[in-house]
Short mmCIF file of C-alpha atoms in Angstrom, two decimals:
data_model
loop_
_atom_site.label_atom_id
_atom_site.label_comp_id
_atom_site.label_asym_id
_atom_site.label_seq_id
_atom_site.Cartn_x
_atom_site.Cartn_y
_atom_site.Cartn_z
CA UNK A 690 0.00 0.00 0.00
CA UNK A 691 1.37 3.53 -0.17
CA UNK A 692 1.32 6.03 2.14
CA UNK A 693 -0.88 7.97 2.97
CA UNK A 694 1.56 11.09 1.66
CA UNK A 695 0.03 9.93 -1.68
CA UNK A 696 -4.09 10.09 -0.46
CA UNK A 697 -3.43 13.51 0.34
CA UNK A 698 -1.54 14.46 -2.83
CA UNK A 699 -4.80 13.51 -4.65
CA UNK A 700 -6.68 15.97 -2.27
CA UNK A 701 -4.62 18.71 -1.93
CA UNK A 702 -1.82 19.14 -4.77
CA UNK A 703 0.28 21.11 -2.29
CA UNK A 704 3.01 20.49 -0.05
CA UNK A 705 2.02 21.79 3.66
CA UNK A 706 2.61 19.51 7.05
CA UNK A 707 0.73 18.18 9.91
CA UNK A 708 0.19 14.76 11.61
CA UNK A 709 -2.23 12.77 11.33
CA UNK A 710 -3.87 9.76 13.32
CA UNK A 711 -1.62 6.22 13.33
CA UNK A 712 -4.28 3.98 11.21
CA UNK A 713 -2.93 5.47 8.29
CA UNK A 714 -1.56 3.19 6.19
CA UNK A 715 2.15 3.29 6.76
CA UNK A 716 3.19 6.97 7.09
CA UNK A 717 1.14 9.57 8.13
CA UNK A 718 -0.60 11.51 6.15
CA UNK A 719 0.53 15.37 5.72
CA UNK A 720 -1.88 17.97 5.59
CA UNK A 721 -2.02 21.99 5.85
CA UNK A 722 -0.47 24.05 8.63
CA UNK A 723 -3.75 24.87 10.95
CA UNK A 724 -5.53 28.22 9.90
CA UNK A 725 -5.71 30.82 12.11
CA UNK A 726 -8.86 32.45 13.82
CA UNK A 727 -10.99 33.96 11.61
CA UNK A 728 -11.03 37.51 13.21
CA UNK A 729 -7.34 37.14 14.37
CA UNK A 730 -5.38 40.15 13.11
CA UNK A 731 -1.91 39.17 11.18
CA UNK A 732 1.03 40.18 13.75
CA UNK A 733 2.30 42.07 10.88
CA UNK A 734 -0.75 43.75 9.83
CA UNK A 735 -0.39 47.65 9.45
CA UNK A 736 -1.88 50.11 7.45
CA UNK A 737 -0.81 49.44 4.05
CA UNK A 738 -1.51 48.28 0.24
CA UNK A 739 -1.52 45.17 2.10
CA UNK A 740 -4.26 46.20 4.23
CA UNK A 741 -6.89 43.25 3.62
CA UNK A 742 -3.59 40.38 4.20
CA UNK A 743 -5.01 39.45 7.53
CA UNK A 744 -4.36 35.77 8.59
CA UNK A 745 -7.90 34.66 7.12
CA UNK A 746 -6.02 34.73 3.72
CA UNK A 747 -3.18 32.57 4.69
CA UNK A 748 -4.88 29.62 3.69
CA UNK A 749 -5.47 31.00 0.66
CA UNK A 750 -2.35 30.00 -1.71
CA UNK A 751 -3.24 32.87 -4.60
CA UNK A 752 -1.56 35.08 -2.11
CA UNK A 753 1.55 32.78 -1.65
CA UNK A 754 1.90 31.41 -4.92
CA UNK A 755 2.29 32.93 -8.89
CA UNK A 756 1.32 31.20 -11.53
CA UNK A 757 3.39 30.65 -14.43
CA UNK A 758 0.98 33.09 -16.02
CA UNK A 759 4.14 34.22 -18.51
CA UNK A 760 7.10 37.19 -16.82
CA UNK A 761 6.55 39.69 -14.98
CA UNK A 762 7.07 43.65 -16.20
CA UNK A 763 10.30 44.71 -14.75
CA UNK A 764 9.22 42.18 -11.68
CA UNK A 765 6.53 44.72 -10.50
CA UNK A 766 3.86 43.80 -8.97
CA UNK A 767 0.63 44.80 -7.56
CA UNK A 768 -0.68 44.68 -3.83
CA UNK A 769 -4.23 43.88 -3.49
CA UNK A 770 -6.79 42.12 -1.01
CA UNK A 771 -5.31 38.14 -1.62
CA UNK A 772 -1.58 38.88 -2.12
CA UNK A 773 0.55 40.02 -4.91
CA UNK A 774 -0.27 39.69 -8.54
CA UNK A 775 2.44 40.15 -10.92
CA UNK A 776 2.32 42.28 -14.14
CA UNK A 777 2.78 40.96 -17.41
CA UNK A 778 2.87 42.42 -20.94
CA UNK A 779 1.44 39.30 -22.43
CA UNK A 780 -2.13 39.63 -22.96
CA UNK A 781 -3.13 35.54 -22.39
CA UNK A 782 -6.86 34.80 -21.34
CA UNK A 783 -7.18 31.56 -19.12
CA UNK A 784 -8.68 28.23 -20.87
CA UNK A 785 -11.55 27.36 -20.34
CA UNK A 786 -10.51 24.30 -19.19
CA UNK A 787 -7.41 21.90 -18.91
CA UNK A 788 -5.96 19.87 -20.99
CA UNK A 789 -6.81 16.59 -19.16
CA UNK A 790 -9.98 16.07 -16.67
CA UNK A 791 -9.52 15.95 -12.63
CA UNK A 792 -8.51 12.31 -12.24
CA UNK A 793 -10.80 10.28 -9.77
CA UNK A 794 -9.55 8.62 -6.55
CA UNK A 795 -10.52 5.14 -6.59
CA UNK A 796 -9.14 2.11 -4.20
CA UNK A 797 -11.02 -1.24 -5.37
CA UNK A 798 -11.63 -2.02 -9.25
CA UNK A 799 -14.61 -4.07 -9.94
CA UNK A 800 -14.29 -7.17 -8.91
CA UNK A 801 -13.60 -5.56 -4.83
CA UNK A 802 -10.01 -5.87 -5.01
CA UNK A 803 -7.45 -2.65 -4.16
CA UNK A 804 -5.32 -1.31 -6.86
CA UNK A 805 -1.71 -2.21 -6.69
CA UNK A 806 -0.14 0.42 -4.76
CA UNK A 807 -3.63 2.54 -3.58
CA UNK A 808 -3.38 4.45 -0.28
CA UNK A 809 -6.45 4.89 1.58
CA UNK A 810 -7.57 5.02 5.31
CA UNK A 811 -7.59 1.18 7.04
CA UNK A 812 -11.34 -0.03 8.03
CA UNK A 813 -11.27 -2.72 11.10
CA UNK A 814 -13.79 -5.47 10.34
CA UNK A 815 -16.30 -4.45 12.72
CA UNK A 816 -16.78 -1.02 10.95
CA UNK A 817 -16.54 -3.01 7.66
CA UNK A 818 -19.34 -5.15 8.55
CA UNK A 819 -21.39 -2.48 9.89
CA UNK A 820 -21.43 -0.62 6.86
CA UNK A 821 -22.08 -3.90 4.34
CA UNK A 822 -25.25 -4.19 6.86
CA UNK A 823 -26.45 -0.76 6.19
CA UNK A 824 -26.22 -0.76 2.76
CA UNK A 825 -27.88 -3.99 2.43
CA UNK A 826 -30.50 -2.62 4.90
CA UNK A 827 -30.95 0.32 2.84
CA UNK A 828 -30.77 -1.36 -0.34
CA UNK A 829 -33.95 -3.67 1.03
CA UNK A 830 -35.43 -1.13 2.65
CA UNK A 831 -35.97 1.16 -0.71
CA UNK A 832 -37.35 -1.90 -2.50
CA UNK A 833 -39.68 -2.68 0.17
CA UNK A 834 -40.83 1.06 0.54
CA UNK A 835 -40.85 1.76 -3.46
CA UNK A 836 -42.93 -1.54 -3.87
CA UNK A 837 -45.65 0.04 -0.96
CA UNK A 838 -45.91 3.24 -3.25
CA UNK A 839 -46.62 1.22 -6.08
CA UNK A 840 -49.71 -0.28 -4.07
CA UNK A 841 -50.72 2.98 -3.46
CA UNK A 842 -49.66 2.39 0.68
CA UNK A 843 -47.62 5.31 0.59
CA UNK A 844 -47.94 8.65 -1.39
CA UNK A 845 -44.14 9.02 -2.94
CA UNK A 846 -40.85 7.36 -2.65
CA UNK A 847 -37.57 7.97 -3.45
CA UNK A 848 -34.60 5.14 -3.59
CA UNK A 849 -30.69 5.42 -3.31
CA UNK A 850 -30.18 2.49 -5.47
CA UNK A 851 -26.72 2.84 -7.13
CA UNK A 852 -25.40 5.65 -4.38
CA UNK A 853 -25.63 3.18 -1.07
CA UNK A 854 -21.69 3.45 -0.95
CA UNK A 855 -21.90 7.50 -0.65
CA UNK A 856 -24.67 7.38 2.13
CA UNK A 857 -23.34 4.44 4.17
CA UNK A 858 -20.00 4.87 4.22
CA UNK A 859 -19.74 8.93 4.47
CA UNK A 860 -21.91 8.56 7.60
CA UNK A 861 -18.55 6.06 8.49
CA UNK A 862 -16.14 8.64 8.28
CA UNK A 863 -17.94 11.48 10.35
CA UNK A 864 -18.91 11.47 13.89
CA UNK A 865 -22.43 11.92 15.66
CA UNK A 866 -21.61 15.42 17.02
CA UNK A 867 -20.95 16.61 12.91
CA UNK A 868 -24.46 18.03 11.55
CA UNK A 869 -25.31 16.35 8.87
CA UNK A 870 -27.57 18.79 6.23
CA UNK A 871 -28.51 16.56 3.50
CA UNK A 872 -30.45 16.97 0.32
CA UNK A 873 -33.62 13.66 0.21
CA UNK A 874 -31.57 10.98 -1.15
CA UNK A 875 -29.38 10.75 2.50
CA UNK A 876 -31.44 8.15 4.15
CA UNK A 877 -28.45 5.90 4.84
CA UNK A 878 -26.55 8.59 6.92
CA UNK A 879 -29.88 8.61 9.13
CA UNK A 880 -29.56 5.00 9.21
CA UNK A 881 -25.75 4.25 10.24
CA UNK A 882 -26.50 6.76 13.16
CA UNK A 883 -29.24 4.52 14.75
CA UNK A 884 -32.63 5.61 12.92
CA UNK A 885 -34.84 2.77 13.14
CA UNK A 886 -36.87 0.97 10.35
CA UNK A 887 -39.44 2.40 12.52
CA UNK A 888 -38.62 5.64 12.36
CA UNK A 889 -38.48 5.69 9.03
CA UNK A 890 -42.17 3.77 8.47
CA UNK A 891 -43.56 6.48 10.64
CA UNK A 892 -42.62 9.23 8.62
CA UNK A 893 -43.22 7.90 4.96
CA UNK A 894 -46.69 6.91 6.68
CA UNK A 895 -47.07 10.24 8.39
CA UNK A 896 -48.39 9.19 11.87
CA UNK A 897 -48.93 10.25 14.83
CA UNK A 898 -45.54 8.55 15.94
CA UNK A 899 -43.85 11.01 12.75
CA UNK A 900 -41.42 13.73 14.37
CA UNK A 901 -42.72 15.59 11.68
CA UNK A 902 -46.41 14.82 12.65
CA UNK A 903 -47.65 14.19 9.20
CA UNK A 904 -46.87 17.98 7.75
CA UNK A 905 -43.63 16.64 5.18
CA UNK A 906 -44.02 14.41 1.95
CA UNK A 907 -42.54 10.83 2.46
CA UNK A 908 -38.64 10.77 2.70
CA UNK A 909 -38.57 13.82 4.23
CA UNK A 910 -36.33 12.96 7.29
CA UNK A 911 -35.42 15.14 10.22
CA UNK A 912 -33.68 14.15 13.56
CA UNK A 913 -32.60 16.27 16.29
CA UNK A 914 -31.29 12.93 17.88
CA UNK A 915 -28.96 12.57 15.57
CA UNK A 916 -27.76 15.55 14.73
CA UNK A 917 -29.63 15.51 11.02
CA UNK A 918 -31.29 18.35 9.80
CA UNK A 919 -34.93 17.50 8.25
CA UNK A 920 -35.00 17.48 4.45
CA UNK A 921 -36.57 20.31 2.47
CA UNK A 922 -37.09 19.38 -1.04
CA UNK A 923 -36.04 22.97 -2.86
CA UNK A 924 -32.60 22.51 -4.24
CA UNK A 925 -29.53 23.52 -3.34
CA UNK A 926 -31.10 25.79 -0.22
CA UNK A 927 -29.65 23.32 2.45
CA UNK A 928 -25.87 24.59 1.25
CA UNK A 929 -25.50 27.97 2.96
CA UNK A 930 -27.45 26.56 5.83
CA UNK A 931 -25.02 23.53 6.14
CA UNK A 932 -21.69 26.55 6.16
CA UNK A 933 -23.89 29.08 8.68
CA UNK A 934 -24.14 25.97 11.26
CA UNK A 935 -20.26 24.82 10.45
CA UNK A 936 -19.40 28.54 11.35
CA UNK A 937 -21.51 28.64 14.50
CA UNK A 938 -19.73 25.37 15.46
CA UNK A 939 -16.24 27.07 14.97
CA UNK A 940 -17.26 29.91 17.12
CA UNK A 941 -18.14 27.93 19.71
CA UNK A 942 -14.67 25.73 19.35
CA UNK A 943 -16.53 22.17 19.09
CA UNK A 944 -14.38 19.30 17.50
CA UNK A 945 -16.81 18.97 14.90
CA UNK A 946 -18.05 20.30 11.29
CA UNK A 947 -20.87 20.47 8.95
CA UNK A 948 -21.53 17.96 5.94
CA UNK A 949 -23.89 18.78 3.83
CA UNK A 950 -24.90 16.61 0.51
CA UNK A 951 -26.83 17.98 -2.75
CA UNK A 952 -26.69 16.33 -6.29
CA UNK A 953 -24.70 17.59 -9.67
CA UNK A 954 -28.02 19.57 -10.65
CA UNK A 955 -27.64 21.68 -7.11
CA UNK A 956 -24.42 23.22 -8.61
CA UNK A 957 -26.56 25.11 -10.82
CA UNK A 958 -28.45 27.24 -7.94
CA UNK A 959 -26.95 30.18 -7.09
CA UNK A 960 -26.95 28.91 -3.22
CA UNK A 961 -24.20 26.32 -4.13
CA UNK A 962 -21.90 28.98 -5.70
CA UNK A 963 -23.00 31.82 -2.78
CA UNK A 964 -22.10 28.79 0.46
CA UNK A 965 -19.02 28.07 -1.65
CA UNK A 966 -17.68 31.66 -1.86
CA UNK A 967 -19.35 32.19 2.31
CA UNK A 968 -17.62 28.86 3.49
CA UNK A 969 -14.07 30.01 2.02
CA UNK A 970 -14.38 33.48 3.27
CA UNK A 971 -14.95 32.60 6.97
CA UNK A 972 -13.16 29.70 6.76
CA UNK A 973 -15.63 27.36 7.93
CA UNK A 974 -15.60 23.69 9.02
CA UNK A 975 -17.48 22.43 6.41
CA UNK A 976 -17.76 19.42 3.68
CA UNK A 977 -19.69 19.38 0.21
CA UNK A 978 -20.65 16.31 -1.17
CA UNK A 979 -21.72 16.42 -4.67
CA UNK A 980 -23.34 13.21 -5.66
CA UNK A 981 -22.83 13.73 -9.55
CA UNK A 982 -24.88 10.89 -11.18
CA UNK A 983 -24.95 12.26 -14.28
CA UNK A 984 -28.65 13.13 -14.14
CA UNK A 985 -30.42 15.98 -12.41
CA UNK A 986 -34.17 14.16 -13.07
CA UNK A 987 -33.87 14.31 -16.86
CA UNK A 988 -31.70 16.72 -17.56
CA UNK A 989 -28.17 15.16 -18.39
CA UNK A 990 -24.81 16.81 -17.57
CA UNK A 991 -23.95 17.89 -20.58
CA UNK A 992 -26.32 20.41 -20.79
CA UNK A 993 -25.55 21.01 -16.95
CA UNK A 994 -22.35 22.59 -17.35
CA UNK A 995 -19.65 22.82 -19.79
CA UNK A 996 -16.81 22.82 -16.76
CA UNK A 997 -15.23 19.34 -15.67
CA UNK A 998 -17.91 18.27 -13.24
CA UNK A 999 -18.31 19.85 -10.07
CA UNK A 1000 -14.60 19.47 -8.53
CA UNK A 1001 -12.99 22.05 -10.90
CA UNK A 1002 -15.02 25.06 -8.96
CA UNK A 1003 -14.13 24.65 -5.63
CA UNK A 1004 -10.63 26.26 -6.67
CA UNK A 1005 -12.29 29.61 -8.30
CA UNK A 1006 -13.97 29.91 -4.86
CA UNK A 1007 -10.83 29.05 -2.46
CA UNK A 1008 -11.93 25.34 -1.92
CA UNK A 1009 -9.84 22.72 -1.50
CA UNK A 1010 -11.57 19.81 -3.87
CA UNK A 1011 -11.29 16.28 -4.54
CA UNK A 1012 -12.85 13.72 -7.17
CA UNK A 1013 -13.76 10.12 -5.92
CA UNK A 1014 -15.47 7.42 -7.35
CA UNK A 1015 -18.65 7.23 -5.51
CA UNK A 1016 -19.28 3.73 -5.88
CA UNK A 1017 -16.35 2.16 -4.18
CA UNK A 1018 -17.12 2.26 -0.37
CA UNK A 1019 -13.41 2.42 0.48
CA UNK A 1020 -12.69 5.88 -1.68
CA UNK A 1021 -15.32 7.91 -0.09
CA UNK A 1022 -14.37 6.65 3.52
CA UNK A 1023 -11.22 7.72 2.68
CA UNK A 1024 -11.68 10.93 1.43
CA UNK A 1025 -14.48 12.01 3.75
CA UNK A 1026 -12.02 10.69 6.69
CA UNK A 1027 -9.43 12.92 5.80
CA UNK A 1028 -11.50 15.78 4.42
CA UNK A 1029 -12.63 15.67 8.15
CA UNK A 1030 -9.77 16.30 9.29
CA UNK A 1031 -8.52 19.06 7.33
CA UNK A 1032 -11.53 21.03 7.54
CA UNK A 1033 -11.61 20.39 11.70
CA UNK A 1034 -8.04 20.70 12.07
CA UNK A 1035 -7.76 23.36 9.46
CA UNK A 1036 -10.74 25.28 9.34
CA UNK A 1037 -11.32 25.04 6.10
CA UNK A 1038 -13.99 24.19 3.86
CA UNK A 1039 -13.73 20.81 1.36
CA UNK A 1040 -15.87 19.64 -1.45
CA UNK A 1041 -15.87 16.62 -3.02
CA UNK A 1042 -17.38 15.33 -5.98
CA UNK A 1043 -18.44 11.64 -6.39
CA UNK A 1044 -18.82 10.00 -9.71
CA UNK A 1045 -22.05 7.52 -9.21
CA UNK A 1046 -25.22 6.57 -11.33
CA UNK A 1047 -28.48 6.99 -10.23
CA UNK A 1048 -29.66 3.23 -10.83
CA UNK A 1049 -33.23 4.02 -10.24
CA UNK A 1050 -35.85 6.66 -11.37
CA UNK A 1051 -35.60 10.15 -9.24
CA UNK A 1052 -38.79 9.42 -8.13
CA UNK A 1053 -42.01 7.25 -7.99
CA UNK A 1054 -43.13 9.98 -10.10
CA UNK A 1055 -40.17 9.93 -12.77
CA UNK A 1056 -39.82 7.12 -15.23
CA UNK A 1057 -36.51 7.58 -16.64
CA UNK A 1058 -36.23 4.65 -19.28
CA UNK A 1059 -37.66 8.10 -21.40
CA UNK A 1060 -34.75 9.83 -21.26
CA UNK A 1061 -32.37 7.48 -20.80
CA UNK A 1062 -31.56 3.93 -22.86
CA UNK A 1063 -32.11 0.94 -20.44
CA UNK A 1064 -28.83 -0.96 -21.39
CA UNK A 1065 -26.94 2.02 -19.52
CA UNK A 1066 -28.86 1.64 -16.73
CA UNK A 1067 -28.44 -2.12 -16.82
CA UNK A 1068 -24.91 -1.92 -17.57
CA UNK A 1069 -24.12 0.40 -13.93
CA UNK A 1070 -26.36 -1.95 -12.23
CA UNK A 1071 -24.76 -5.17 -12.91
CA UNK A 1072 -21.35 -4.43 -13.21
CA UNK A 1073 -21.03 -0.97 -10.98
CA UNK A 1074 -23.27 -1.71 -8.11
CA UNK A 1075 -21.31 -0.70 -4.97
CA UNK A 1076 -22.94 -3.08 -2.60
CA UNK A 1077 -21.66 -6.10 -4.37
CA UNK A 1078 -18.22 -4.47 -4.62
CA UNK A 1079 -18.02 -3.88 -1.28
CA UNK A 1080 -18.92 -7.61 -0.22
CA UNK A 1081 -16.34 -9.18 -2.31
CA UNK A 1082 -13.69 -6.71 -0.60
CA UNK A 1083 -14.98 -8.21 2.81
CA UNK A 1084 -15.46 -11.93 1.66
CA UNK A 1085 -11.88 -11.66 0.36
CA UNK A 1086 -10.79 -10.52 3.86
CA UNK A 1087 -12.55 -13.71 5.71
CA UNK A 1088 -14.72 -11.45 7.37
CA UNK A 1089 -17.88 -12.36 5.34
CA UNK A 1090 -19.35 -15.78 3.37
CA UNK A 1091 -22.83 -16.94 1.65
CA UNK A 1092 -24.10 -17.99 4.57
CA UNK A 1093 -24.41 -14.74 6.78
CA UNK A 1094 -25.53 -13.01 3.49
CA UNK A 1095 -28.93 -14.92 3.15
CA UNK A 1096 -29.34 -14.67 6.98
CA UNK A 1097 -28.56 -10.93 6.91
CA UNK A 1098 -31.14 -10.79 4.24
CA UNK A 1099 -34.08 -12.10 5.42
CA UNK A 1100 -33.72 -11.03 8.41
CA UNK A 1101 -33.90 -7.59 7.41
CA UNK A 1102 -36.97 -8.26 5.13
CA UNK A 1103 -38.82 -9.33 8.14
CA UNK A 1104 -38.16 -6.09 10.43
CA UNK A 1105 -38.63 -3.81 7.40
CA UNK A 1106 -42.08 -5.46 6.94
CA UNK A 1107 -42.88 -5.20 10.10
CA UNK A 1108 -42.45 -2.25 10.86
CA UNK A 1109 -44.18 -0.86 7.58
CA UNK A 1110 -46.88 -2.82 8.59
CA UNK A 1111 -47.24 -1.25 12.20
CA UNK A 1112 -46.57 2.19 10.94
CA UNK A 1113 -49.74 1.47 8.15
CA UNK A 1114 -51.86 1.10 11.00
CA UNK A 1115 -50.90 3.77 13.28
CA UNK A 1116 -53.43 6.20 14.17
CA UNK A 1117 -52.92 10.00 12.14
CA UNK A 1118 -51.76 12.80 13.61
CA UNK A 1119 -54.56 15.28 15.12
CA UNK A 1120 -56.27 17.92 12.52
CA UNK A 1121 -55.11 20.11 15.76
CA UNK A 1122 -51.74 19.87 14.45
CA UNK A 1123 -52.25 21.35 11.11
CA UNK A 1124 -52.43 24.66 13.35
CA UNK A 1125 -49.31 24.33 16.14
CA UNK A 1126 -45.53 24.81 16.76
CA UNK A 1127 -45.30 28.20 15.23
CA UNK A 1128 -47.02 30.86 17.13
CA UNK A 1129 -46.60 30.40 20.87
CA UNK A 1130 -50.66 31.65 20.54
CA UNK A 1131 -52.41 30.88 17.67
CA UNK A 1132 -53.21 34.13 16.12
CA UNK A 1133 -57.29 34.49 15.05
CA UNK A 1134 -56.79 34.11 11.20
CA UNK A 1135 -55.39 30.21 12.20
CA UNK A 1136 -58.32 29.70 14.32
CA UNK A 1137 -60.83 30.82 11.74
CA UNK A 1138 -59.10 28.44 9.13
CA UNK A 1139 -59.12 25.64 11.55
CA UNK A 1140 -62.48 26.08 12.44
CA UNK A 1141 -63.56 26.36 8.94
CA UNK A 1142 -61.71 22.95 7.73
CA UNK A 1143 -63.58 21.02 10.31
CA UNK A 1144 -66.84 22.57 9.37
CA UNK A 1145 -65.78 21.44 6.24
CA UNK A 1146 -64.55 17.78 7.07
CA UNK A 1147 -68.11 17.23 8.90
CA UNK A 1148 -69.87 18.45 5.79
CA UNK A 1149 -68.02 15.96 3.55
CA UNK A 1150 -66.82 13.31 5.53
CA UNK A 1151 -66.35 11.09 2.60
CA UNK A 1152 -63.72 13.59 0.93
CA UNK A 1153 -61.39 12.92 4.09
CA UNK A 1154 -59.61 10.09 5.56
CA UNK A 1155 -61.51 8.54 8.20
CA UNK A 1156 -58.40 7.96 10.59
CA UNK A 1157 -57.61 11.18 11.04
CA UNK A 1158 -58.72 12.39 14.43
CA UNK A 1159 -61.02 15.20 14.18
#
């Protein structure tokens, strides 16, 4: 294996120092100096051209490093807010892109097996098992759920299928005390941090047991528990949320950051590029994870953007960026381990972009075999699928066989049925709380419209479900 010097050359492209934890694979792994406090003046700061060089640039390397941009006039250059820029009398624009695309960290090829020579963080078996569970678990739990929509149990679904490795094994690499702000297709984060098959029955079934108490579509998870922030379906509005709360958590000095998760369509809203340029200003703890499957609902990503992916525009903001293959397990523990770390250790925010397929439609409302041909989706499903990658990495380490697999299997069935069966008849939440949790007294215009729906309800009775308390 190499070090891990060679995992964070893939992240960072820079040379900088500081040690990292021992379960590295042989020698540590090197990463930035730590940043200074945001509202720390520079010791040398005095009224100058330099006047905006305070120490919440020094992470930024435009103001420490020129780029071979052609020579300088007479080596003059000009002070301004982010360091020196040199003059030149060659008028060059910049490409619009490289010459080659962001390469993509990867640690097992297809068949579950690590690449000669690939550096990545060392799993112990019972973390390795833990997560082969939950993605099994989520895997059967979306086919259980997606069937009930289908008989008309449950209003909507939406499935991970094809993206288990990102959920499961992201939610490895953080801790419980990191808020997690996720997009809707997150379930398995909820999951490895103890949400029960319960929990999530309630909700899609919106009764009276839901923490939401019936008000959200299906899917739309929340959990103060465990640290998760409920799902809001508008896109790309969870990303300056996710860098506000990783800010308020490096004022208050907790060991802990932000991770937020949005797909390759969210980099399109203007709240992706505003928390990108917010997060790199005030330096906060904070990780982007870009699930870029190719297909924001029908819209492909060619006519998404004409940059390379997602990755490339961390840099224009002052984000340190990595590409990972987002359907080997291993790679995104990896990176999300270490991107931990820098942006804790650092303060500093990281985004990473990982290359997956959305295997199934967006929705139970989306049928995507019209806009895309079925042999591609066939082809990531059989010979892509991250779940069975990740189980021939573990059955080659002796830590996994046939046997457990079946048991593991039908024993998750059963619980998953059972609790969608106990959640199904659950009795509604109240009409009452149509009307609560926002005004500490309910002002008289909510009053009149509650009084008016059950005037309503009793006049029609057979226009409204009939387990719904009145």
């Amino acid at each position: 294996m190499k070090s891990k010097v060679g995992l964070l050359s893939l992240i960072k492209q820079s040379s900088c120092t500081c040690s990292m934890n021992s379960h590295y694979n042989k020698t540590p792994l090197t990463a930035a100096p730590f940043a200074r406090a945001f509202k720390s003046p520079d010791s040398n700061f005095r009224f100058s051209p330099s006047l905006f060089l305070a120490r919440r640039f020094e992470s930024i390397k435009a103001g420490k490093q020129l780029d071979s941009f052609g020579s300088s006039v007479n080596n003059q250059f000009l002070d301004f807010p982010g360091g020196r820029v040199a003059f030149t009398p060659n008028m060059r624009f910049i490409s619009e892109s490289s010459e080659e695309r962001i390469p993509c960290y990867r640690v097992l090829d297809d068949d579950g097996q690590p690449f000669p020579d690939s550096s990545f963080v060392k799993v112990s078996e019972g973390v390795a098992i833990k997560m082969y569970n939950d993605m099994v678990t989520l895997q059967t739990m979306d086919t259980i759920f997606y069937e009930a929509q289908r008989q008309g149990r449950i209003s909507f679904y939406l499935t991970t299928s094809g993206e288990e490795a990102i959920n499961i094994a992201s939610a490895a690499a953080i801790k419980n005390d990191d808020f997690v702000v996720p997009q809707y297709r997150e379930p398995g984060v909820l999951l490895w941090r103890g949400f029960s098959m319960q929990e999530f029955a309630n909700q899609c079934f919106g009764n009276k047991a839901d923490y939401g108490k019936g008000r959200q579509m299906p899917i739309h998870y929340g959990s103060n528990k465990h640290n998760y922030f409920t799902v809001s379906s508008t896109i790309a509005t969870q990303l300056p949320h996710a860098v506000g709360a990783a800010y308020a958590l490096k004022m208050d000095q907790k060991d802990a950051c932000a991770v937020t998760y949005f797909g390759d369509g969210g980099t399109s809203e203007g709240d992706f590029h505003a928390a990108l340029n917010f997060s790199a200003v005030t330096e906060a703890p904070v990780i982007f994870i870009c699930r870029n499957n190719g297909w924001a609902i029908s819209t492909p990503i060619s006519d998404q953007f004409r940059s390379d992916g997602a990755v490339v525009k961390g840099r224009a903001y002052g984000v340190r960026s990595i590409r990972v293959d987002g359907n080997d397990a291993l790679a995104i523990y990896s990176a999300v381990h270490a991107a931990r770390e820098m942006a804790i250790g650092e303060g500093r925010p990281i985004l990473i972009e990982a290359l997956t397929y959305r295997v199934g439609h967006h929705t139970t409302s989306d049928d995507s075999t019209k806009y895309r041909p079925v042999d591609e989706i066939e082809w990531w499903r059989t010979t892509q699928d991250p779940v069975t990658r990740f189980r021939k990495w573990i059955e080659s380490n002796g830590w996994w066989n046939g046997d457990i697999e079946s048991e593991l299997r039908s024993s998750v069935r059963k619980q998953i049925l059972h609790a969608l069966q106990e959640a199904e008849k659950a009795e509604k939440p109240p009409i009452s709380d149509l009307f609560t949790d926002v005004y500490d007294v309910s002002p008289s215009n909510l009053r009149e419209q509650e009084h008016s729906l059950r005037e309503t309800i009793k006049k029609h009775p057979q226009d409204y479900p009939s387990n719904v308390p009145i």
